[in-house]
Short mmCIF file of C-alpha atoms in Angstrom, two decimals:
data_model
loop_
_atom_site.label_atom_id
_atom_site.label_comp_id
_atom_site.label_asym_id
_atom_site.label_seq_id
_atom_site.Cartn_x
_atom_site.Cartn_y
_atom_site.Cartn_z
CA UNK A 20 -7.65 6.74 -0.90
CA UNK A 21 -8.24 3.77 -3.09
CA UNK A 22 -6.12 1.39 -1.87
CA UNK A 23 -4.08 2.31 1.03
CA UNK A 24 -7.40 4.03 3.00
CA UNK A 25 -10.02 1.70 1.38
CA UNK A 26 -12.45 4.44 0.76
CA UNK A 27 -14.98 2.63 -0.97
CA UNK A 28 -15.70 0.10 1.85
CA UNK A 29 -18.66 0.35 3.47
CA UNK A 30 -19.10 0.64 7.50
CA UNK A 31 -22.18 -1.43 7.30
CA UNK A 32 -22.71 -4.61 8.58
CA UNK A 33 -24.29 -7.41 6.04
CA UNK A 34 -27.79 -7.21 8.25
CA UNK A 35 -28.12 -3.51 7.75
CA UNK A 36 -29.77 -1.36 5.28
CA UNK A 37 -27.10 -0.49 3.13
CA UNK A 38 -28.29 3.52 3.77
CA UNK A 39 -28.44 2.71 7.60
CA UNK A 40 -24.98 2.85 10.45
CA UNK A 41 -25.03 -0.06 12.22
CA UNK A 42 -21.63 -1.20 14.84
CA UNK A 43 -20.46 -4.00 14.27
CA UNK A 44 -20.91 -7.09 16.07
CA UNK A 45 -17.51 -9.01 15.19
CA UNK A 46 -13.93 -8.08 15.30
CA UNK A 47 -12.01 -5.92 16.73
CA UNK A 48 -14.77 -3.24 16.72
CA UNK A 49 -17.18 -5.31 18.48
CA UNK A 50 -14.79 -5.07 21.62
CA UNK A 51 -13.49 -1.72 21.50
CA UNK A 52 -15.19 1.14 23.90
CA UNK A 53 -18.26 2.91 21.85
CA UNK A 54 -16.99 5.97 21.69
CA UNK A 55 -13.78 4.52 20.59
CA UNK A 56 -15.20 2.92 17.29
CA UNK A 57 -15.36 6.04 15.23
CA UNK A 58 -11.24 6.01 15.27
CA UNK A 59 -10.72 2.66 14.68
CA UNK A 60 -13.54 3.20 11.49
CA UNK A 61 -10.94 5.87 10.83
CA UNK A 62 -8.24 3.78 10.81
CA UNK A 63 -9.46 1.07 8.84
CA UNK A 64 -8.73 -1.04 11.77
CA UNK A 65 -11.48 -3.75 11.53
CA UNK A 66 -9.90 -3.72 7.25
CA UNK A 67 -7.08 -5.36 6.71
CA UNK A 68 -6.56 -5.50 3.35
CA UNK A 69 -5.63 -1.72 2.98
CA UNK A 70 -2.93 -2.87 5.52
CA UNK A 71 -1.18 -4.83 3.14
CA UNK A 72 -1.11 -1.57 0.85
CA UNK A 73 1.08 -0.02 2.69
CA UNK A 74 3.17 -2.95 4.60
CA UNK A 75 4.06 -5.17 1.85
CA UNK A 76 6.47 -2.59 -0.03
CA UNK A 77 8.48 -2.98 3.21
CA UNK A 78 8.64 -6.38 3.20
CA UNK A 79 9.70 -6.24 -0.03
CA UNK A 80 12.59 -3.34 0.94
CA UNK A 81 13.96 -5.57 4.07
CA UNK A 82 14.31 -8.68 1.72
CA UNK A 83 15.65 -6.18 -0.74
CA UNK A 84 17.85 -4.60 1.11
CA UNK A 85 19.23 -7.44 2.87
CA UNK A 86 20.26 -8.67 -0.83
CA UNK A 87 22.50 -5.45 -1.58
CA UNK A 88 23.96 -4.95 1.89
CA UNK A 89 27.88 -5.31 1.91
CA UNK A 90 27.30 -8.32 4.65
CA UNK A 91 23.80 -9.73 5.14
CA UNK A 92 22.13 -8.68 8.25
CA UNK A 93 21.14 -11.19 10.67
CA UNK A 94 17.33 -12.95 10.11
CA UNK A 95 16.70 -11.31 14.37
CA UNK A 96 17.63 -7.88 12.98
CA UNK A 97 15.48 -8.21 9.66
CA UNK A 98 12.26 -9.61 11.91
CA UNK A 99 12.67 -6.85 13.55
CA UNK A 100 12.52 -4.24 11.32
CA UNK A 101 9.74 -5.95 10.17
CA UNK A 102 7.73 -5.70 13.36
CA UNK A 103 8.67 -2.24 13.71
CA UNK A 104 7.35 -1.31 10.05
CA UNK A 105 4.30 -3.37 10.48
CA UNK A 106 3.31 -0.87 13.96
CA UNK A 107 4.71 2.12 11.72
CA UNK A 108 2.25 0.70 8.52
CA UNK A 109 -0.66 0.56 11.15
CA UNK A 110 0.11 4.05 12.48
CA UNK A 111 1.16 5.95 8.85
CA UNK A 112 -2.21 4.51 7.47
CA UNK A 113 -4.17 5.30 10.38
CA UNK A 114 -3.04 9.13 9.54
CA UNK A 115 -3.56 9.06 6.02
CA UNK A 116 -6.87 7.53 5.81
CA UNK A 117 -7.87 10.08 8.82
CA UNK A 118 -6.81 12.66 6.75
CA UNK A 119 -8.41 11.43 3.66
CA UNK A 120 -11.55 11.10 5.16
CA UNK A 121 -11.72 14.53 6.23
CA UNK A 122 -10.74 15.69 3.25
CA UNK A 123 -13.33 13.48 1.13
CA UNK A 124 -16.04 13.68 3.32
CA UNK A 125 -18.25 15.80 0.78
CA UNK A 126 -17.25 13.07 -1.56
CA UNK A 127 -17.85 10.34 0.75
CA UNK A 128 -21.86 11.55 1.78
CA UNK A 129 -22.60 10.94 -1.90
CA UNK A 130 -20.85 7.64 -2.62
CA UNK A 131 -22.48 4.72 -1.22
CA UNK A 132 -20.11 2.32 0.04
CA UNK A 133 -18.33 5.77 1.65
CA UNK A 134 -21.36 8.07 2.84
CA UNK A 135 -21.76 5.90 6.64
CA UNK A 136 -17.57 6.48 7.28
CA UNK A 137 -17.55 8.30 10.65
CA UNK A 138 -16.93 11.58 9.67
CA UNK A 139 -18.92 11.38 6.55
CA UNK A 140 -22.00 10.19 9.47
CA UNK A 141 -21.12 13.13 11.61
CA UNK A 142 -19.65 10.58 14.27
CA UNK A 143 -16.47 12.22 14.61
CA UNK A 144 -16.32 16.04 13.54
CA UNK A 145 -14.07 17.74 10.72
CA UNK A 146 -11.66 19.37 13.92
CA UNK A 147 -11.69 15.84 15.81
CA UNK A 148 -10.81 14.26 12.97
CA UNK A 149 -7.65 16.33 12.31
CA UNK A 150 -6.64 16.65 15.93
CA UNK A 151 -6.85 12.17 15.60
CA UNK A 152 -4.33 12.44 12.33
CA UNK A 153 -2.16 15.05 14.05
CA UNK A 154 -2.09 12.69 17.28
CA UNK A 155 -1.34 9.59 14.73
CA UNK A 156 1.30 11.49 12.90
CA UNK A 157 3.68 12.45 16.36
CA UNK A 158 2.96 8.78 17.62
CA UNK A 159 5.05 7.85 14.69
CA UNK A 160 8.12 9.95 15.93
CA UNK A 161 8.94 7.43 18.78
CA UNK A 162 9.52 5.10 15.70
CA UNK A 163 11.39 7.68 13.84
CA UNK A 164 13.89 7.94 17.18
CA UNK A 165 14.47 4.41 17.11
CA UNK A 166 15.57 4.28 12.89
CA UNK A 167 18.88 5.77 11.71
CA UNK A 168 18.47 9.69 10.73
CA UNK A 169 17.95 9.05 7.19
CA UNK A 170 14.65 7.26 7.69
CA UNK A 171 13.19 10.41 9.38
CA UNK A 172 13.81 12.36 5.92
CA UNK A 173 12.12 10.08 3.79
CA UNK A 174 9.55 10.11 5.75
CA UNK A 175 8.81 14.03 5.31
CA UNK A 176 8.03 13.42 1.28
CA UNK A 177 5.78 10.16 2.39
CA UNK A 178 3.79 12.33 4.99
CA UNK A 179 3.49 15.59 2.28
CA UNK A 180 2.48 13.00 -0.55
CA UNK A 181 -0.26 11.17 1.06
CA UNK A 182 -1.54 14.81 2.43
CA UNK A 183 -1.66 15.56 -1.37
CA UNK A 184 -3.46 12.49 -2.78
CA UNK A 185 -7.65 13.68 -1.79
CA UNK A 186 -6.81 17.07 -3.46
CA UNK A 187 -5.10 15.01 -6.72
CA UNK A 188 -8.49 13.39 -7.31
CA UNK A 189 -9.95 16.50 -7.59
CA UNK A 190 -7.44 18.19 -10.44
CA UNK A 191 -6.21 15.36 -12.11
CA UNK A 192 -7.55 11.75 -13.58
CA UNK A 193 -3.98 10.02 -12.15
CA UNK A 194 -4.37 10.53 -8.89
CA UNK A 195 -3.47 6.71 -8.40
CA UNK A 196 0.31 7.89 -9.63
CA UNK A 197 0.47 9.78 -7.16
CA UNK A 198 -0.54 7.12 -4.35
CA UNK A 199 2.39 5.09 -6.09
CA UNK A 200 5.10 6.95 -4.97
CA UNK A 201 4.37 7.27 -0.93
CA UNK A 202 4.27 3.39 -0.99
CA UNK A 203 7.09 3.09 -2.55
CA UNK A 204 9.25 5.20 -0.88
CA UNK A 205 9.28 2.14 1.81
CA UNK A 206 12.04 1.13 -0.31
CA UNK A 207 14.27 4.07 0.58
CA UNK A 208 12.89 4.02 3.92
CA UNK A 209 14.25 -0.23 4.36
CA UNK A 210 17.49 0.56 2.82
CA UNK A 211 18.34 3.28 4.91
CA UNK A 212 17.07 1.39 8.18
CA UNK A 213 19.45 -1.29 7.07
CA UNK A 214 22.70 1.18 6.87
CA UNK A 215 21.97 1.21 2.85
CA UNK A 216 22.27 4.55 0.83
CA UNK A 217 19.41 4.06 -2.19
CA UNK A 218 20.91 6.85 -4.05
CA UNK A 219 24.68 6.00 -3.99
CA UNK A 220 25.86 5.24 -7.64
CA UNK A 221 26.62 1.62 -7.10
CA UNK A 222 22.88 1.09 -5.58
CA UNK A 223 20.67 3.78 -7.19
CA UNK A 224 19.58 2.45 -10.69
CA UNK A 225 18.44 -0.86 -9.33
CA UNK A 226 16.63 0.93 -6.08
CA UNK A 227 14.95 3.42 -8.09
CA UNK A 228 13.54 0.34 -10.81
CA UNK A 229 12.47 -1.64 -7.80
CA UNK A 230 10.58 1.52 -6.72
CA UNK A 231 9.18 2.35 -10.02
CA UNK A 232 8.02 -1.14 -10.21
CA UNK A 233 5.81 -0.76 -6.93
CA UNK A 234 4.68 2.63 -8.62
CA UNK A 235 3.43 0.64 -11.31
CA UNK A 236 2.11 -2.53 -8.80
CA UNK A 237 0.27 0.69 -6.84
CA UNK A 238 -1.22 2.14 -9.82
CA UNK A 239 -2.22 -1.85 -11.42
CA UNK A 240 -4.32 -2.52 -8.13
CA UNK A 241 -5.56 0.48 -7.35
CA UNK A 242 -7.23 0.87 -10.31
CA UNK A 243 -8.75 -2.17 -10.18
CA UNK A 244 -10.01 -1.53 -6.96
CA UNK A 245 -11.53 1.80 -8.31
CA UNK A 246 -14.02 0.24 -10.77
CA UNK A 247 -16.09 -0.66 -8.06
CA UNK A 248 -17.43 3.13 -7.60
CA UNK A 249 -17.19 4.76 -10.99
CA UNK A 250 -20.40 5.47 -11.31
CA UNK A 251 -20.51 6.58 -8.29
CA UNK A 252 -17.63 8.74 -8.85
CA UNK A 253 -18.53 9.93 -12.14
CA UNK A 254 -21.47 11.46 -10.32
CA UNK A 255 -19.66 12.96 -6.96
CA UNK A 256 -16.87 14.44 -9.91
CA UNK A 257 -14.41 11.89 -8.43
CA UNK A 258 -12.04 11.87 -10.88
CA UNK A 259 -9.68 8.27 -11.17
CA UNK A 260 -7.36 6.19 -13.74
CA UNK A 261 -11.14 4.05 -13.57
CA UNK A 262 -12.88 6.80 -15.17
CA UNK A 263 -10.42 7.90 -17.51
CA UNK A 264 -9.90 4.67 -19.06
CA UNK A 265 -13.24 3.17 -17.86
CA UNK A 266 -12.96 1.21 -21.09
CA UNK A 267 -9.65 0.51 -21.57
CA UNK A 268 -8.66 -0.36 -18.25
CA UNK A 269 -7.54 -4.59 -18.71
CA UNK A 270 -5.22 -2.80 -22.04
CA UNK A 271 -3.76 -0.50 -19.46
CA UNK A 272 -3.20 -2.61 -16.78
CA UNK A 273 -1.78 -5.55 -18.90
CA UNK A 274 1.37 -2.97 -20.16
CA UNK A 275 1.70 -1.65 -16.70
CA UNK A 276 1.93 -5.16 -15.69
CA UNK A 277 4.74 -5.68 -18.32
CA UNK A 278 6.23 -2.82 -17.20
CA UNK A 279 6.53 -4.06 -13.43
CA UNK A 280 7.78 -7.15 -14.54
CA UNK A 281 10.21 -5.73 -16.54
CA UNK A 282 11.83 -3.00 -13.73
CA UNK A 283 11.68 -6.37 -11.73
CA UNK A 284 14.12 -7.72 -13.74
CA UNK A 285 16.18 -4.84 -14.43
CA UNK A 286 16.59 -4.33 -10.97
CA UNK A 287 17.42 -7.33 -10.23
CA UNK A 288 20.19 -7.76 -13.12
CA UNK A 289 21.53 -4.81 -11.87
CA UNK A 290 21.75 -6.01 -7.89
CA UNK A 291 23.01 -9.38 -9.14
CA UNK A 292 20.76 -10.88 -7.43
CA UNK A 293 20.46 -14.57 -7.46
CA UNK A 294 18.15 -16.98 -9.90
CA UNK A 295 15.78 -17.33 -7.06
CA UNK A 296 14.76 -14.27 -7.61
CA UNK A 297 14.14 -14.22 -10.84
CA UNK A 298 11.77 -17.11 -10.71
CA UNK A 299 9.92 -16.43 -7.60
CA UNK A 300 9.84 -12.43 -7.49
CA UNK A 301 9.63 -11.72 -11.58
CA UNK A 302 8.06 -15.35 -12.56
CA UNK A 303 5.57 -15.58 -9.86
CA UNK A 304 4.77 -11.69 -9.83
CA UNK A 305 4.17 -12.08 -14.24
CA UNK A 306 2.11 -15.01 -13.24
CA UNK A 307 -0.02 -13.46 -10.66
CA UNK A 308 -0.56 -10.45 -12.25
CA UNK A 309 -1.48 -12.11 -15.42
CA UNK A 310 -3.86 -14.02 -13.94
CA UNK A 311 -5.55 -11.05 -11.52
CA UNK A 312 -5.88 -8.80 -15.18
CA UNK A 313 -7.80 -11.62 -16.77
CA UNK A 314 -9.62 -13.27 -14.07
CA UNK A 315 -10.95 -9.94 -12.41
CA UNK A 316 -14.14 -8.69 -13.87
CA UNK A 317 -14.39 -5.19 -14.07
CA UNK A 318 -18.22 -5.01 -14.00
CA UNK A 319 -18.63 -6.80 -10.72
CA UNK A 320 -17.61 -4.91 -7.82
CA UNK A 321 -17.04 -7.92 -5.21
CA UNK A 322 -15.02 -8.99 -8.15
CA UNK A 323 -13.33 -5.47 -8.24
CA UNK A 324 -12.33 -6.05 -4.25
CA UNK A 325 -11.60 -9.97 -4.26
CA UNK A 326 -8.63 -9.40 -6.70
CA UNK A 327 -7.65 -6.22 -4.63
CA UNK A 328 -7.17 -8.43 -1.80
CA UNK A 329 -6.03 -11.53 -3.20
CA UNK A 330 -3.56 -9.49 -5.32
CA UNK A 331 -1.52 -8.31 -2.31
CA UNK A 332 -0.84 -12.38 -1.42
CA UNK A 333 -0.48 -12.96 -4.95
CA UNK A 334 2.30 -10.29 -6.44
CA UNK A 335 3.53 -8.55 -2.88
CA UNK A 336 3.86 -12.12 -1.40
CA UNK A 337 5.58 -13.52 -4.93
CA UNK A 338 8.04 -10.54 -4.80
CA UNK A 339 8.91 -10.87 -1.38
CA UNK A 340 9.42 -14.33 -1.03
CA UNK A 341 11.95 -14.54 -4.16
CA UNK A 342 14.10 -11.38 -2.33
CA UNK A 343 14.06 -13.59 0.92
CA UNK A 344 15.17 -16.29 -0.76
CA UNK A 345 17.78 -14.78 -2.31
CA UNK A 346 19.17 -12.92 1.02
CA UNK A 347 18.52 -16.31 2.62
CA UNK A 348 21.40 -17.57 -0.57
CA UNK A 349 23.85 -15.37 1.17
CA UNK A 350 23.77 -16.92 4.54
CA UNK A 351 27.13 -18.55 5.96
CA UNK A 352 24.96 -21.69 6.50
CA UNK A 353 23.32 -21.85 3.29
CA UNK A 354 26.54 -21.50 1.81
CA UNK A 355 28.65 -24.34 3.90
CA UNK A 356 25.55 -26.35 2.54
CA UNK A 357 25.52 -25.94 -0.60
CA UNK A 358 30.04 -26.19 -0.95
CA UNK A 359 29.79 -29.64 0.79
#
């Protein structure tokens, strides 16, 4: 996976030979039990960024759904959720980079930055590593159990799509559309956890621009983060939106990027949501992804994997912060503030 596994990051430390396995000597890896550091590698556990991948769009659904709820649910209940989706993002990424590695690992043995990942290595074997995601995928039921009903359906096309996404890069040059839609689905997932139907008439059309707009945000960085390996994947037969449009890529990017902004502010017309969000979710998200599509420089990898990272902060953060300020508009208090 591109974004939400961070496939193309290397399991070397800085003082090894780039062709060499070497532990790691900071972090959380550099405390964990030996024979325990293979999973974590698994999960990505000692790489953050990835995390934000697949936590952000649920961010963005609480503060979302918070907006379009009949009466605002209370800041304890929304930190909540959000603690109990960041565990769930740790656990549901855990699984699908497990899976992906297994998957990839012929891939991964002839791509650099992927060929010392512990299955690719022969630390953990091909059975091991799909008894690990079956293990991560049933301790995500005790989370299920604790969510309304609904949440536990959605979840069934999240889990089938990112099971699909290492076979997509073998048939198709758009496997990151695929990738899109499992991270967005987080905003079905948030409205539903906050008593929220997504596809009742009334709440549908904005819901589904809102997701198409993280489709697009998925696609935008993931891509991005793909350049780093093209030639790498050109040669393993990896195919990716990088490849296709190796050449093209800032064009493509740049009307995707319209295209986000403008779902953005569909959606939130059609929520009536407040002006906050229009300047900090739709301005700030236009600026930042403006300035990640012409600042990022396509032939430098670190370049390629700064942006990645930053870009999360950037957009995700922009997004999020304009939804929370406009749930925050809709508070009693905020209101007997602003009438006096």
């Amino acid at each position: 996976m591109k974004a939400g596994d961070q496939t193309r990051d290397s399991l070397h430390t800085s003082a090894a030979p780039k062709d060499q396995y070497a532990p790691s000597r900071k972090g959380i890896l550099s405390i964990l039990p030996t024979a325990c550091v293979p999973y974590a590698e698994l999960m990505r556990l000692e790489k953050p960024a990835g995390l934000y991948a697949f936590y952000f769009p649920y961010i963005i659904g609480i503060c979302y759904a918070a907006c379009i709820r009949d009466s605002p649910p209370s800041l304890e209940r929304m930190m909540s959720l959000a603690c109990l989706f960041l565990v769930w993002s740790v656990i549901l990424r855990g699984a699908a980079c497990s899976w992906n590695d297994n998957i990839d690992q012929e891939f991964d043995r002839k791509v650099l930055r992927c060929r010392l990942r512990p299955i690719a290595r022969g630390a953990v074997s091909t059975a091991q590593g799909h008894l690990f995601t079956a293990a991560l995928c049933l301790a995500e039921i005790p989370i299920l159990l604790y969510l309304p009903a609904g949440c536990t359906y959605h979840a069934v096309p999240v889990t089938i799509l990112f099971m699909l996404y290492p076979f997509a890069k073998r048939v198709t040059y758009y496997p990151q559309v695929i990738l899109g839609f499992p991270f967005a689905w987080a905003i079905f997932i948030c409205c539903t956890a906050l008593e929220v139907d997504p596809f009742h008439p009334q709440v549908f059309a904005s819901a589904a621009c809102l997701f198409m707009a993280n489709v697009s945000w998925t696609i935008i960085y993931d891509t991005i983060y793909a350049h780093q390996d093209i030639k790498d994947d050109v040669a393993a037969g990896v195919k990716s939106m990088a490849v296709r449009f190796a050449h093209s890529t800032k064009l493509l990017t740049s009307i995707l990027a319209a295209a986000q902004v403008t779902l953005l502010l569909v959606a939130g017309r059609l929520a009536r949501l407040s002006s906050l969000y229009f300047i900090a979710s739709c301005g700030g998200a236009a600026f930042a992804l403006t300035n990640m599509i012409v600042r990022v420089d396509l032939e430098v990898p670190a370049s390629c994997a700064g942006w990645f990272h930053r870009g999360f902060w950037y957009v995700g953060g922009s997004i999020a912060i304009g939804l929370f300020g406009a749930y925050l508009e809709r508070q009693p208090a905020w209101n007997a503030v602003h009438h006096n």
